mmCIF file of C-alpha atoms in Angstrom:
data_model
loop_
_atom_site.group_PDB
_atom_site.id
_atom_site.type_symbol
_atom_site.label_atom_id
_atom_site.label_comp_id
_atom_site.label_asym_id
_atom_site.label_seq_id
_atom_site.Cartn_x
_atom_site.Cartn_y
_atom_site.Cartn_z
ATOM 1 C CA MET A 178 -89.040 77.503 -65.687
ATOM 2 C CA PRO A 179 -86.841 75.091 -67.653
ATOM 3 C CA THR A 180 -88.214 71.995 -69.297
ATOM 4 C CA GLU A 181 -87.124 68.540 -68.169
ATOM 5 C CA ALA A 182 -84.817 68.415 -71.192
ATOM 6 C CA ARG A 183 -83.194 71.715 -70.158
ATOM 7 C CA ARG A 184 -82.626 70.403 -66.636
ATOM 8 C CA TRP A 185 -80.807 67.390 -67.993
ATOM 9 C CA ALA A 186 -78.853 69.621 -70.373
ATOM 10 C CA MET A 187 -77.683 71.672 -67.382
ATOM 11 C CA LEU A 188 -76.807 68.439 -65.608
ATOM 12 C CA ALA A 189 -74.714 67.444 -68.627
ATOM 13 C CA ALA A 190 -72.967 70.838 -68.543
ATOM 14 C CA SER A 191 -72.159 70.478 -64.846
ATOM 15 C CA LEU A 192 -70.869 66.958 -65.546
ATOM 16 C CA LEU A 193 -68.581 68.244 -68.309
ATOM 17 C CA SER A 194 -67.235 71.066 -66.155
ATOM 18 C CA ALA A 195 -66.447 68.693 -63.281
ATOM 19 C CA MET A 196 -64.931 66.267 -65.778
ATOM 20 C CA ALA A 197 -62.587 69.056 -66.881
ATOM 21 C CA THR A 198 -61.493 69.530 -63.267
ATOM 22 C CA THR A 199 -60.872 65.784 -62.950
ATOM 23 C CA CYS A 200 -58.681 65.837 -66.064
ATOM 24 C CA VAL A 201 -56.720 68.822 -64.726
ATOM 25 C CA VAL A 202 -56.312 67.518 -61.183
ATOM 26 C CA SER A 203 -55.986 63.765 -61.742
ATOM 27 C CA GLY A 204 -54.850 63.553 -65.368
ATOM 28 C CA VAL A 205 -51.258 64.441 -64.572
ATOM 29 C CA ALA A 206 -50.963 61.086 -62.786
ATOM 30 C CA PHE A 207 -51.141 59.414 -66.198
ATOM 31 C CA LEU A 208 -47.916 61.184 -67.130
ATOM 32 C CA ILE A 209 -46.069 59.351 -64.346
ATOM 33 C CA PRO A 210 -44.909 56.414 -66.566
ATOM 34 C CA GLU A 211 -43.525 58.803 -69.215
ATOM 35 C CA LEU A 212 -41.962 61.142 -66.660
ATOM 36 C CA HIS A 213 -40.341 58.068 -65.126
ATOM 37 C CA ARG A 214 -39.228 56.610 -68.464
ATOM 38 C CA SER A 215 -38.121 59.583 -70.569
ATOM 39 C CA GLU A 216 -37.565 62.376 -68.033
ATOM 40 C CA GLY A 217 -35.632 60.204 -65.578
ATOM 41 C CA MET A 218 -37.809 61.102 -62.588
ATOM 42 C CA SER A 219 -38.157 58.672 -59.717
ATOM 43 C CA LEU A 220 -41.626 57.418 -58.872
ATOM 44 C CA THR A 221 -41.654 59.686 -55.815
ATOM 45 C CA GLU A 222 -40.596 62.765 -57.854
ATOM 46 C CA ALA A 223 -43.140 62.128 -60.618
ATOM 47 C CA SER A 224 -45.959 61.512 -58.153
ATOM 48 C CA THR A 225 -45.044 64.719 -56.312
ATOM 49 C CA LEU A 226 -45.420 66.672 -59.569
ATOM 50 C CA ALA A 227 -48.743 64.903 -60.151
ATOM 51 C CA ALA A 228 -49.904 66.164 -56.751
ATOM 52 C CA ALA A 229 -49.315 69.848 -57.657
ATOM 53 C CA PRO A 230 -52.808 70.524 -59.097
ATOM 54 C CA ILE A 231 -54.380 68.736 -56.122
ATOM 55 C CA PHE A 232 -52.606 71.105 -53.749
ATOM 56 C CA GLY A 233 -53.803 74.010 -55.888
ATOM 57 C CA LEU A 234 -57.384 72.825 -55.621
ATOM 58 C CA LEU A 235 -57.020 72.619 -51.852
ATOM 59 C CA LEU A 236 -55.914 76.242 -51.635
ATOM 60 C CA SER A 237 -59.035 77.598 -53.297
ATOM 61 C CA THR A 238 -61.959 75.204 -52.878
ATOM 62 C CA TYR A 239 -63.478 76.904 -49.833
ATOM 63 C CA VAL A 240 -63.071 80.374 -51.355
ATOM 64 C CA TRP A 241 -64.888 79.179 -54.480
ATOM 65 C CA GLY A 242 -67.597 77.747 -52.186
ATOM 66 C CA ILE A 243 -68.162 81.157 -50.571
ATOM 67 C CA ALA A 244 -68.345 82.706 -54.047
ATOM 68 C CA LEU A 245 -70.943 80.147 -55.133
ATOM 69 C CA ASP A 246 -73.128 80.863 -52.101
ATOM 70 C CA ARG A 247 -72.928 84.584 -52.832
ATOM 71 C CA PHE A 248 -72.859 84.927 -56.630
ATOM 72 C CA GLY A 249 -74.507 81.780 -57.986
ATOM 73 C CA GLU A 250 -73.428 78.973 -60.254
ATOM 74 C CA ARG A 251 -73.275 80.270 -63.823
ATOM 75 C CA ARG A 252 -70.873 83.188 -63.479
ATOM 76 C CA ILE A 253 -68.568 81.329 -61.079
ATOM 77 C CA LEU A 254 -68.433 78.294 -63.363
ATOM 78 C CA LEU A 255 -67.524 80.450 -66.364
ATOM 79 C CA LEU A 256 -64.871 82.343 -64.404
ATOM 80 C CA SER A 257 -63.348 79.128 -63.056
ATOM 81 C CA LEU A 258 -63.228 77.396 -66.429
ATOM 82 C CA THR A 259 -61.827 80.425 -68.271
ATOM 83 C CA LEU A 260 -58.991 80.819 -65.771
ATOM 84 C CA THR A 261 -58.287 77.083 -66.011
ATOM 85 C CA ILE A 262 -57.903 77.367 -69.781
ATOM 86 C CA ALA A 263 -55.250 80.047 -69.209
ATOM 87 C CA ALA A 264 -53.413 77.941 -66.605
ATOM 88 C CA MET A 265 -53.318 74.763 -68.700
ATOM 89 C CA THR A 266 -52.244 76.690 -71.799
ATOM 90 C CA THR A 267 -49.336 77.980 -69.726
ATOM 91 C CA ALA A 268 -48.476 74.413 -68.644
ATOM 92 C CA CYS A 269 -48.401 73.238 -72.265
ATOM 93 C CA LEU A 270 -46.194 76.163 -73.286
ATOM 94 C CA ALA A 271 -43.850 75.572 -70.336
ATOM 95 C CA ASN A 272 -43.285 72.019 -71.494
ATOM 96 C CA MET A 273 -42.953 73.038 -75.142
ATOM 97 C CA TRP A 274 -40.266 75.598 -74.275
ATOM 98 C CA ASP A 275 -38.383 73.190 -71.964
ATOM 99 C CA ALA A 276 -38.956 75.396 -68.942
ATOM 100 C CA PRO A 277 -37.690 74.111 -65.576
ATOM 101 C CA THR A 278 -39.835 71.511 -63.842
ATOM 102 C CA SER A 279 -40.647 74.076 -61.155
ATOM 103 C CA VAL A 280 -42.346 76.284 -63.771
ATOM 104 C CA LEU A 281 -44.449 73.372 -65.006
ATOM 105 C CA GLY A 282 -45.311 72.483 -61.418
ATOM 106 C CA LEU A 283 -46.386 76.072 -60.719
ATOM 107 C CA ALA A 284 -48.636 76.126 -63.792
ATOM 108 C CA LEU A 285 -50.235 72.858 -62.690
ATOM 109 C CA LEU A 286 -50.669 74.249 -59.177
ATOM 110 C CA VAL A 287 -52.496 77.286 -60.600
ATOM 111 C CA GLY A 288 -54.617 74.967 -62.747
ATOM 112 C CA GLY A 289 -55.777 73.257 -59.584
ATOM 113 C CA VAL A 290 -56.545 76.626 -57.969
ATOM 114 C CA THR A 291 -58.644 77.838 -60.882
ATOM 115 C CA SER A 292 -60.537 74.611 -61.533
ATOM 116 C CA ALA A 293 -61.839 74.076 -58.000
ATOM 117 C CA ALA A 294 -65.289 75.666 -58.407
ATOM 118 C CA THR A 295 -66.862 73.056 -60.637
ATOM 119 C CA ASN A 296 -67.562 70.290 -58.125
ATOM 120 C CA GLY A 297 -69.551 72.448 -55.729
ATOM 121 C CA ALA A 298 -71.313 74.267 -58.555
ATOM 122 C CA GLY A 299 -72.432 70.989 -60.118
ATOM 123 C CA GLY A 300 -73.800 69.712 -56.813
ATOM 124 C CA ARG A 301 -75.774 72.923 -56.303
ATOM 125 C CA ILE A 302 -77.215 72.706 -59.834
ATOM 126 C CA VAL A 303 -78.502 69.188 -59.184
ATOM 127 C CA VAL A 304 -80.088 70.016 -55.822
ATOM 128 C CA GLY A 305 -81.458 73.306 -57.149
ATOM 129 C CA TRP A 306 -83.097 71.984 -60.315
ATOM 130 C CA PHE A 307 -84.117 68.398 -59.426
ATOM 131 C CA PRO A 308 -86.810 67.299 -56.914
ATOM 132 C CA PRO A 309 -85.773 65.117 -53.940
ATOM 133 C CA GLU A 310 -87.053 61.854 -55.422
ATOM 134 C CA LYS A 311 -84.768 62.300 -58.465
ATOM 135 C CA ARG A 312 -81.721 63.877 -56.847
ATOM 136 C CA GLY A 313 -79.877 60.687 -56.012
ATOM 137 C CA THR A 314 -80.061 59.514 -59.621
ATOM 138 C CA ALA A 315 -79.223 62.960 -61.025
ATOM 139 C CA MET A 316 -76.290 63.359 -58.640
ATOM 140 C CA GLY A 317 -75.110 59.879 -59.581
ATOM 141 C CA VAL A 318 -75.041 61.022 -63.204
ATOM 142 C CA ARG A 319 -73.237 64.222 -62.228
ATOM 143 C CA GLN A 320 -70.653 62.273 -60.198
ATOM 144 C CA THR A 321 -69.736 60.158 -63.223
ATOM 145 C CA ALA A 322 -67.530 63.135 -64.075
ATOM 146 C CA GLN A 323 -64.697 61.691 -61.992
ATOM 147 C CA PRO A 324 -64.546 58.171 -63.485
ATOM 148 C CA LEU A 325 -65.246 59.496 -66.990
ATOM 149 C CA GLY A 326 -62.511 62.110 -66.607
ATOM 150 C CA ILE A 327 -60.145 59.426 -65.357
ATOM 151 C CA GLY A 328 -61.190 57.195 -68.257
ATOM 152 C CA VAL A 329 -60.576 59.886 -70.886
ATOM 153 C CA SER A 330 -57.203 60.647 -69.314
ATOM 154 C CA ALA A 331 -56.238 56.965 -69.149
ATOM 155 C CA LEU A 332 -57.147 56.353 -72.762
ATOM 156 C CA THR A 333 -55.354 59.398 -74.178
ATOM 157 C CA ILE A 334 -52.617 60.834 -71.954
ATOM 158 C CA PRO A 335 -50.250 57.797 -71.675
ATOM 159 C CA VAL A 336 -50.420 57.089 -75.405
ATOM 160 C CA LEU A 337 -50.070 60.730 -76.515
ATOM 161 C CA SER A 338 -47.239 61.420 -74.082
ATOM 162 C CA ARG A 339 -45.273 58.359 -75.210
ATOM 163 C CA GLU A 340 -45.752 59.109 -78.918
ATOM 164 C CA PHE A 341 -45.507 62.915 -78.914
ATOM 165 C CA GLY A 342 -44.127 63.945 -75.519
ATOM 166 C CA VAL A 343 -45.435 65.192 -72.200
ATOM 167 C CA GLY A 344 -46.885 68.358 -73.782
ATOM 168 C CA ALA A 345 -49.304 66.322 -75.885
ATOM 169 C CA GLY A 346 -50.601 64.641 -72.747
ATOM 170 C CA LEU A 347 -51.051 68.014 -71.053
ATOM 171 C CA ALA A 348 -53.198 69.180 -73.983
ATOM 172 C CA VAL A 349 -55.957 66.710 -73.045
ATOM 173 C CA PRO A 350 -57.248 68.555 -69.941
ATOM 174 C CA LEU A 351 -56.972 71.841 -71.848
ATOM 175 C CA ILE A 352 -59.204 70.577 -74.661
ATOM 176 C CA VAL A 353 -61.782 69.111 -72.250
ATOM 177 C CA THR A 354 -61.921 72.429 -70.357
ATOM 178 C CA VAL A 355 -62.516 74.409 -73.555
ATOM 179 C CA ILE A 356 -65.422 72.121 -74.510
ATOM 180 C CA ALA A 357 -66.935 72.389 -71.019
ATOM 181 C CA THR A 358 -66.727 76.186 -71.075
ATOM 182 C CA VAL A 359 -68.669 76.406 -74.329
ATOM 183 C CA VAL A 360 -71.407 74.066 -73.081
ATOM 184 C CA VAL A 361 -71.780 75.899 -69.752
ATOM 185 C CA LEU A 362 -72.021 79.230 -71.594
ATOM 186 C CA VAL A 363 -74.860 77.903 -73.759
ATOM 187 C CA VAL A 364 -77.086 75.990 -71.315
ATOM 188 C CA VAL A 365 -76.484 76.714 -67.605
ATOM 189 C CA ALA A 366 -78.810 78.973 -65.600
ATOM 190 C CA ASP A 367 -78.747 79.581 -61.849
ATOM 191 C CA PRO A 368 -81.365 77.571 -59.901
ATOM 192 C CA PRO A 369 -84.070 79.619 -58.164
ATOM 193 C CA ARG A 370 -83.392 80.410 -54.532
ATOM 194 C CA PRO A 371 -86.144 79.963 -51.934
ATOM 195 C CA SER A 372 -87.682 83.162 -50.649
ATOM 196 C CA SER A 373 -86.276 84.606 -47.441
ATOM 197 C CA SER A 374 -89.569 83.959 -45.662
ATOM 198 C CA ALA A 375 -89.381 80.262 -46.532
ATOM 199 C CA SER A 376 -85.743 79.619 -45.835
ATOM 200 C CA GLY A 377 -84.169 82.656 -44.216
ATOM 201 C CA ALA A 378 -83.841 81.055 -40.811
ATOM 202 C CA HIS A 379 -82.191 77.963 -42.237
ATOM 203 C CA ALA A 380 -79.939 79.958 -44.573
ATOM 204 C CA ALA A 381 -78.585 81.871 -41.602
ATOM 205 C CA SER A 382 -78.085 78.700 -39.570
ATOM 206 C CA ASN A 383 -74.706 76.984 -39.528
ATOM 207 C CA PRO A 384 -75.504 73.328 -40.365
ATOM 208 C CA TYR A 385 -72.462 72.119 -38.398
ATOM 209 C CA ARG A 386 -73.990 73.298 -35.124
ATOM 210 C CA GLY A 387 -75.962 70.823 -33.069
ATOM 211 C CA SER A 388 -75.344 67.768 -35.271
ATOM 212 C CA GLN A 389 -72.523 65.374 -36.093
ATOM 213 C CA PHE A 390 -74.057 64.410 -39.436
ATOM 214 C CA LEU A 391 -71.849 66.570 -41.674
ATOM 215 C CA PRO A 392 -68.533 65.874 -39.873
ATOM 216 C CA ARG A 393 -69.236 62.151 -39.994
ATOM 217 C CA VAL A 394 -70.087 62.215 -43.702
ATOM 218 C CA HIS A 395 -66.904 64.210 -44.386
ATOM 219 C CA GLY A 396 -64.846 61.706 -42.387
ATOM 220 C CA VAL A 397 -66.360 58.708 -44.135
ATOM 221 C CA SER A 398 -65.775 60.298 -47.530
ATOM 222 C CA ILE A 399 -62.119 60.976 -46.760
ATOM 223 C CA LEU A 400 -61.580 57.369 -45.693
ATOM 224 C CA LEU A 401 -63.337 56.053 -48.783
ATOM 225 C CA ALA A 402 -61.226 58.376 -50.951
ATOM 226 C CA VAL A 403 -58.066 56.538 -49.866
ATOM 227 C CA PRO A 404 -58.455 53.522 -52.179
ATOM 228 C CA GLN A 405 -60.010 55.711 -54.890
ATOM 229 C CA SER A 406 -57.010 58.022 -55.126
ATOM 230 C CA MET A 407 -54.498 55.213 -54.795
ATOM 231 C CA LEU A 408 -56.067 53.274 -57.678
ATOM 232 C CA TRP A 409 -56.520 56.346 -59.889
ATOM 233 C CA THR A 410 -52.929 57.438 -59.443
ATOM 234 C CA PHE A 411 -50.900 54.232 -59.487
ATOM 235 C CA VAL A 412 -52.812 51.616 -61.491
ATOM 236 C CA PRO A 413 -51.405 52.894 -64.839
ATOM 237 C CA ALA A 414 -47.844 52.604 -63.505
ATOM 238 C CA TRP A 415 -48.759 49.244 -61.892
ATOM 239 C CA LEU A 416 -49.843 47.882 -65.259
ATOM 240 C CA ILE A 417 -47.244 49.559 -67.496
ATOM 241 C CA VAL A 418 -44.106 49.495 -65.319
ATOM 242 C CA GLU A 419 -44.725 46.592 -62.952
ATOM 243 C CA HIS A 420 -46.523 44.200 -65.331
ATOM 244 C CA ASN A 421 -45.147 45.409 -68.694
ATOM 245 C CA TRP A 422 -48.486 46.227 -70.279
ATOM 246 C CA SER A 423 -48.459 48.576 -73.266
ATOM 247 C CA PRO A 424 -49.788 52.116 -72.564
ATOM 248 C CA LEU A 425 -52.689 51.527 -74.957
ATOM 249 C CA THR A 426 -53.771 48.224 -73.392
ATOM 250 C CA ALA A 427 -53.437 49.627 -69.876
ATOM 251 C CA GLY A 428 -55.378 52.730 -70.894
ATOM 252 C CA VAL A 429 -58.199 50.656 -72.354
ATOM 253 C CA LEU A 430 -58.512 48.562 -69.194
ATOM 254 C CA VAL A 431 -58.505 51.620 -66.920
ATOM 255 C CA THR A 432 -61.070 53.321 -69.161
ATOM 256 C CA VAL A 433 -63.342 50.279 -69.030
ATOM 257 C CA SER A 434 -63.071 50.236 -65.233
ATOM 258 C CA GLN A 435 -63.952 53.923 -65.065
ATOM 259 C CA ILE A 436 -66.956 53.552 -67.394
ATOM 260 C CA LEU A 437 -68.219 50.727 -65.200
ATOM 261 C CA GLY A 438 -67.540 52.921 -62.172
ATOM 262 C CA ALA A 439 -69.628 55.695 -63.717
ATOM 263 C CA ALA A 440 -72.512 53.272 -64.196
ATOM 264 C CA GLY A 441 -72.058 52.167 -60.586
ATOM 265 C CA ARG A 442 -72.469 55.746 -59.349
ATOM 266 C CA ILE A 443 -75.710 56.126 -61.254
ATOM 267 C CA GLY A 444 -76.939 52.799 -59.900
ATOM 268 C CA ALA A 445 -76.027 53.801 -56.345
ATOM 269 C CA GLY A 446 -77.888 57.089 -56.767
ATOM 270 C CA ARG A 447 -80.994 55.351 -58.050
ATOM 271 C CA TRP A 448 -80.686 52.837 -55.215
ATOM 272 C CA SER A 449 -80.690 55.681 -52.676
ATOM 273 C CA ASP A 450 -83.786 57.265 -54.263
ATOM 274 C CA VAL A 451 -85.705 53.983 -54.121
ATOM 275 C CA TRP A 452 -84.468 53.086 -50.631
ATOM 276 C CA GLY A 453 -85.074 56.612 -49.327
ATOM 277 C CA SER A 454 -81.634 56.694 -47.722
ATOM 278 C CA ARG A 455 -78.282 58.232 -48.668
ATOM 279 C CA THR A 456 -76.271 56.665 -45.836
ATOM 280 C CA LYS A 457 -77.305 52.990 -45.771
ATOM 281 C CA PRO A 458 -75.879 52.375 -49.276
ATOM 282 C CA ILE A 459 -72.657 54.148 -48.241
ATOM 283 C CA ARG A 460 -72.120 51.641 -45.418
ATOM 284 C CA LEU A 461 -72.511 48.692 -47.804
ATOM 285 C CA ILE A 462 -70.149 50.331 -50.300
ATOM 286 C CA ALA A 463 -67.529 50.716 -47.538
ATOM 287 C CA ILE A 464 -67.800 46.991 -46.808
ATOM 288 C CA GLY A 465 -67.436 46.159 -50.507
ATOM 289 C CA ALA A 466 -64.453 48.488 -50.903
ATOM 290 C CA THR A 467 -62.657 46.857 -47.982
ATOM 291 C CA ALA A 468 -63.178 43.377 -49.401
ATOM 292 C CA SER A 469 -62.295 44.189 -53.029
ATOM 293 C CA VAL A 470 -59.130 46.216 -52.360
ATOM 294 C CA GLY A 471 -57.976 43.637 -49.809
ATOM 295 C CA LEU A 472 -58.494 40.918 -52.424
ATOM 296 C CA LEU A 473 -56.494 42.993 -54.923
ATOM 297 C CA ALA A 474 -53.584 43.072 -52.483
ATOM 298 C CA PHE A 475 -53.756 39.295 -52.087
ATOM 299 C CA THR A 476 -54.033 38.458 -55.796
ATOM 300 C CA ASP A 477 -51.205 40.820 -56.705
ATOM 301 C CA TRP A 478 -49.020 39.340 -53.955
ATOM 302 C CA CYS A 479 -49.747 35.885 -55.394
ATOM 303 C CA ASN A 480 -48.929 37.133 -58.917
ATOM 304 C CA SER A 481 -52.350 35.889 -59.955
ATOM 305 C CA PRO A 482 -53.582 36.704 -63.486
ATOM 306 C CA THR A 483 -56.945 37.550 -61.906
ATOM 307 C CA ALA A 484 -55.458 40.653 -60.247
ATOM 308 C CA ALA A 485 -56.413 42.861 -63.206
ATOM 309 C CA VAL A 486 -60.039 41.692 -62.992
ATOM 310 C CA VAL A 487 -60.071 42.320 -59.243
ATOM 311 C CA MET A 488 -58.640 45.797 -59.891
ATOM 312 C CA VAL A 489 -61.580 46.593 -62.174
ATOM 313 C CA THR A 490 -64.036 45.378 -59.542
ATOM 314 C CA ALA A 491 -62.337 47.433 -56.826
ATOM 315 C CA SER A 492 -62.298 50.509 -59.058
ATOM 316 C CA VAL A 493 -66.067 50.234 -59.579
ATOM 317 C CA ILE A 494 -66.948 49.713 -55.918
ATOM 318 C CA THR A 495 -64.634 52.344 -54.441
ATOM 319 C CA VAL A 496 -66.125 55.237 -56.454
ATOM 320 C CA ALA A 497 -69.805 54.386 -55.942
ATOM 321 C CA ASP A 498 -70.322 56.439 -52.774
ATOM 322 C CA ASN A 499 -69.360 59.918 -53.970
ATOM 323 C CA GLY A 500 -72.717 60.987 -55.364
ATOM 324 C CA LEU A 501 -74.554 59.771 -52.267
ATOM 325 C CA ALA A 502 -72.363 61.828 -49.936
ATOM 326 C CA PHE A 503 -72.670 64.917 -52.146
ATOM 327 C CA THR A 504 -76.450 64.632 -52.245
ATOM 328 C CA ALA A 505 -76.746 64.139 -48.489
ATOM 329 C CA ILE A 506 -74.497 67.125 -47.766
ATOM 330 C CA ALA A 507 -76.251 69.501 -50.175
ATOM 331 C CA GLU A 508 -79.722 68.484 -48.946
ATOM 332 C CA PHE A 509 -78.723 68.820 -45.316
ATOM 333 C CA SER A 510 -77.045 72.217 -45.751
ATOM 334 C CA GLY A 511 -79.559 74.084 -47.914
ATOM 335 C CA PRO A 512 -78.792 76.692 -50.619
ATOM 336 C CA GLY A 513 -77.374 79.223 -48.154
ATOM 337 C CA TRP A 514 -74.581 76.898 -47.037
ATOM 338 C CA SER A 515 -74.161 74.135 -49.611
ATOM 339 C CA GLY A 516 -71.367 75.929 -51.472
ATOM 340 C CA ARG A 517 -69.281 75.961 -48.305
ATOM 341 C CA THR A 518 -70.191 72.492 -47.027
ATOM 342 C CA LEU A 519 -69.501 70.912 -50.414
ATOM 343 C CA ALA A 520 -66.222 72.842 -50.463
ATOM 344 C CA VAL A 521 -65.313 71.326 -47.087
ATOM 345 C CA GLN A 522 -66.188 67.909 -48.527
ATOM 346 C CA ASN A 523 -63.954 68.393 -51.559
ATOM 347 C CA THR A 524 -61.152 69.930 -49.521
ATOM 348 C CA GLY A 525 -61.025 66.949 -47.178
ATOM 349 C CA GLN A 526 -60.954 64.429 -49.996
ATOM 350 C CA TYR A 527 -58.390 66.268 -52.096
ATOM 351 C CA LEU A 528 -56.246 67.021 -49.045
ATOM 352 C CA TRP A 529 -55.927 63.297 -48.568
ATOM 353 C CA MET A 530 -55.143 62.805 -52.266
ATOM 354 C CA ALA A 531 -52.490 65.524 -52.240
ATOM 355 C CA THR A 532 -50.710 64.231 -49.147
ATOM 356 C CA SER A 533 -51.117 60.533 -49.866
ATOM 357 C CA THR A 534 -49.896 60.462 -53.459
ATOM 358 C CA PRO A 535 -46.192 60.938 -52.562
ATOM 359 C CA LEU A 536 -46.632 58.702 -49.494
ATOM 360 C CA PHE A 537 -48.055 55.848 -51.550
ATOM 361 C CA GLY A 538 -45.268 56.406 -54.084
ATOM 362 C CA MET A 539 -42.715 55.923 -51.302
ATOM 363 C CA ALA A 540 -44.611 52.893 -49.927
ATOM 364 C CA ILE A 541 -44.653 51.235 -53.331
ATOM 365 C CA GLY A 542 -40.934 51.933 -53.793
ATOM 366 C CA ALA A 543 -40.113 50.493 -50.378
ATOM 367 C CA PHE A 544 -42.561 47.605 -49.975
ATOM 368 C CA GLY A 545 -44.206 46.962 -53.365
ATOM 369 C CA TYR A 546 -47.737 47.251 -54.692
ATOM 370 C CA PRO A 547 -49.405 44.468 -52.640
ATOM 371 C CA ALA A 548 -48.486 46.205 -49.368
ATOM 372 C CA ALA A 549 -49.734 49.539 -50.701
ATOM 373 C CA PHE A 550 -53.050 47.979 -51.742
ATOM 374 C CA LEU A 551 -53.407 46.447 -48.292
ATOM 375 C CA ILE A 552 -52.818 49.826 -46.633
ATOM 376 C CA ALA A 553 -55.465 51.352 -48.902
ATOM 377 C CA ALA A 554 -57.963 48.643 -47.897
ATOM 378 C CA ALA A 555 -57.674 49.556 -44.210
ATOM 379 C CA ALA A 556 -59.287 52.982 -44.716
ATOM 380 C CA PRO A 557 -62.763 51.879 -45.907
ATOM 381 C CA ALA A 558 -62.727 49.273 -43.114
ATOM 382 C CA ALA A 559 -62.391 52.152 -40.634
ATOM 383 C CA ALA A 560 -65.241 54.025 -42.378
ATOM 384 C CA ILE A 561 -67.851 51.306 -41.844
ATOM 385 C CA GLY A 562 -68.602 52.237 -38.236
ATOM 386 C CA LEU A 563 -68.413 55.994 -38.890
ATOM 387 C CA VAL A 564 -71.319 56.189 -41.368
ATOM 388 C CA PRO A 565 -74.086 58.265 -39.689
ATOM 389 C CA PRO A 566 -77.618 56.887 -39.366
ATOM 390 C CA ASP A 567 -80.449 58.410 -41.366
ATOM 391 C CA GLU A 568 -82.088 59.542 -38.142
ATOM 392 C CA GLU A 569 -79.503 62.339 -37.884
ATOM 393 C CA ARG A 570 -80.607 63.936 -41.145
ATOM 394 C CA LYS A 571 -82.672 67.102 -40.995
ATOM 395 C CA ALA A 572 -85.772 67.500 -43.124
ATOM 396 C CA LEU A 573 -84.748 68.415 -46.655
ATOM 397 C CA ALA A 574 -83.770 72.053 -46.645
ATOM 398 C CA VAL A 575 -84.426 72.585 -50.333
ATOM 399 C CA ALA A 576 -87.968 72.478 -51.629
ATOM 400 C CA PRO A 577 -88.687 70.363 -54.721
ATOM 401 C CA ALA A 578 -87.567 72.123 -57.856
ATOM 402 C CA PRO A 579 -90.373 73.875 -59.691
#
C-alpha cells in the first residue's frame, strides 16, 4: 500500500491533470480581449469561440465516466491527456498557419472532448486513497485545480497573446498538459476496489433511485456555477476593455483572486471534515455568493473604485463549494458509480458554462456589466433553498483507504 507521501503525490498528479483541463476549457476565455482587439471579433463572436472546448467537454464527459468505472483511473487519465496534447498542438498549428476560424474552433472542440476525463478521475483518486475524515481537505486541495488553472491562464495568456499573437496564448494549455501527463505517468496508481462481497450490492445499485440527494446536489452546483463561469470568462475583458487596465495588471489581479479562491476551497474542505457535513457549508457559501456578486453589481454600477476588491471577494466565495459537492457525490455513489455520477455533475456545470458564455456576452453588450453581474447573483440565491439536508446522505459507500 502507498505511503502517506505517495497518496499526496497522487493527489498532486490528479490536481495537475485537472488543472490542464481547466487551462484547455477555460483558458481560451483569456484570448477574448486579443481576439476582440486584433482579430476584429465582436464580444459575442469571441465568447462563442471560447465556448467551443466547453461544448467538447460536454460531448464526452459521461462516456469518460463509464470508462473510469470500467477501466480505472491511471490508463484513462493517460489516454485523455495524450489525446489532449494532440488536439492542442493542432490548435496551435491552425493559428500559426492562419487556418480559418472554424478550423481553430474544431481543434478547441476536440480539445474539450479529449480532456474531459480528468475531473472524475481526480475525484475517484481522492475518495479511493484517502479516509473519510481527510477526504474533504484532500478534495479541497484537488479542487484548487480550477482556480489555479484560471490563475495560470490569467497571468500568461493575455500577455503572451498581446505580445506574440493568439498562438502563443494557445501554447499555455498545451505546456500544462504535457507536464501533467509526465507526472501522472510517474506517480498515479489505481485505488483498490472493495471486494464484491463487501460492496457488490451497492455497486449494482443505481444511487439515483430512491433519493433526491444527488439531483439536488447537481442542481445546486449548476446554480452556483453561474457566477463562477461569468467571473472566470468576463472579468479579464471587464478590467482590460471596460476599465482600461493593462493585460499584465489585470492578469495579476485575477491570479491573486484565484490563488485566494484555491485557499478557500481547501479551507471549505477542512471545515466540512471538522463539521462532519458536506452540505451545511454549501448553503452558507450560496448565501455568501449571492451577497458578494450582488455587491459587485452595485459597486460597478456606481463606478466605485472598490469594485475590483469586491470582485476578488466574490471570486473567492463563488468557487468554495466545488470540492464539497464532489466529495459528497463520490461518497454517496461508491466506486461502482462515482465515475458516472461525477460525470453528470461535470456535464451539468459545463453545460451551463457552454450555453451561458455567449448569453452573458450578449447581455453585457446590450445592458452592461452591472446588469450581467446582477443576473449572475440571482442563481446562488435560488440555490440556497435547494441544498439537501445531511439526513438524506447514505452511509459512506467507500471504506476508509488502507
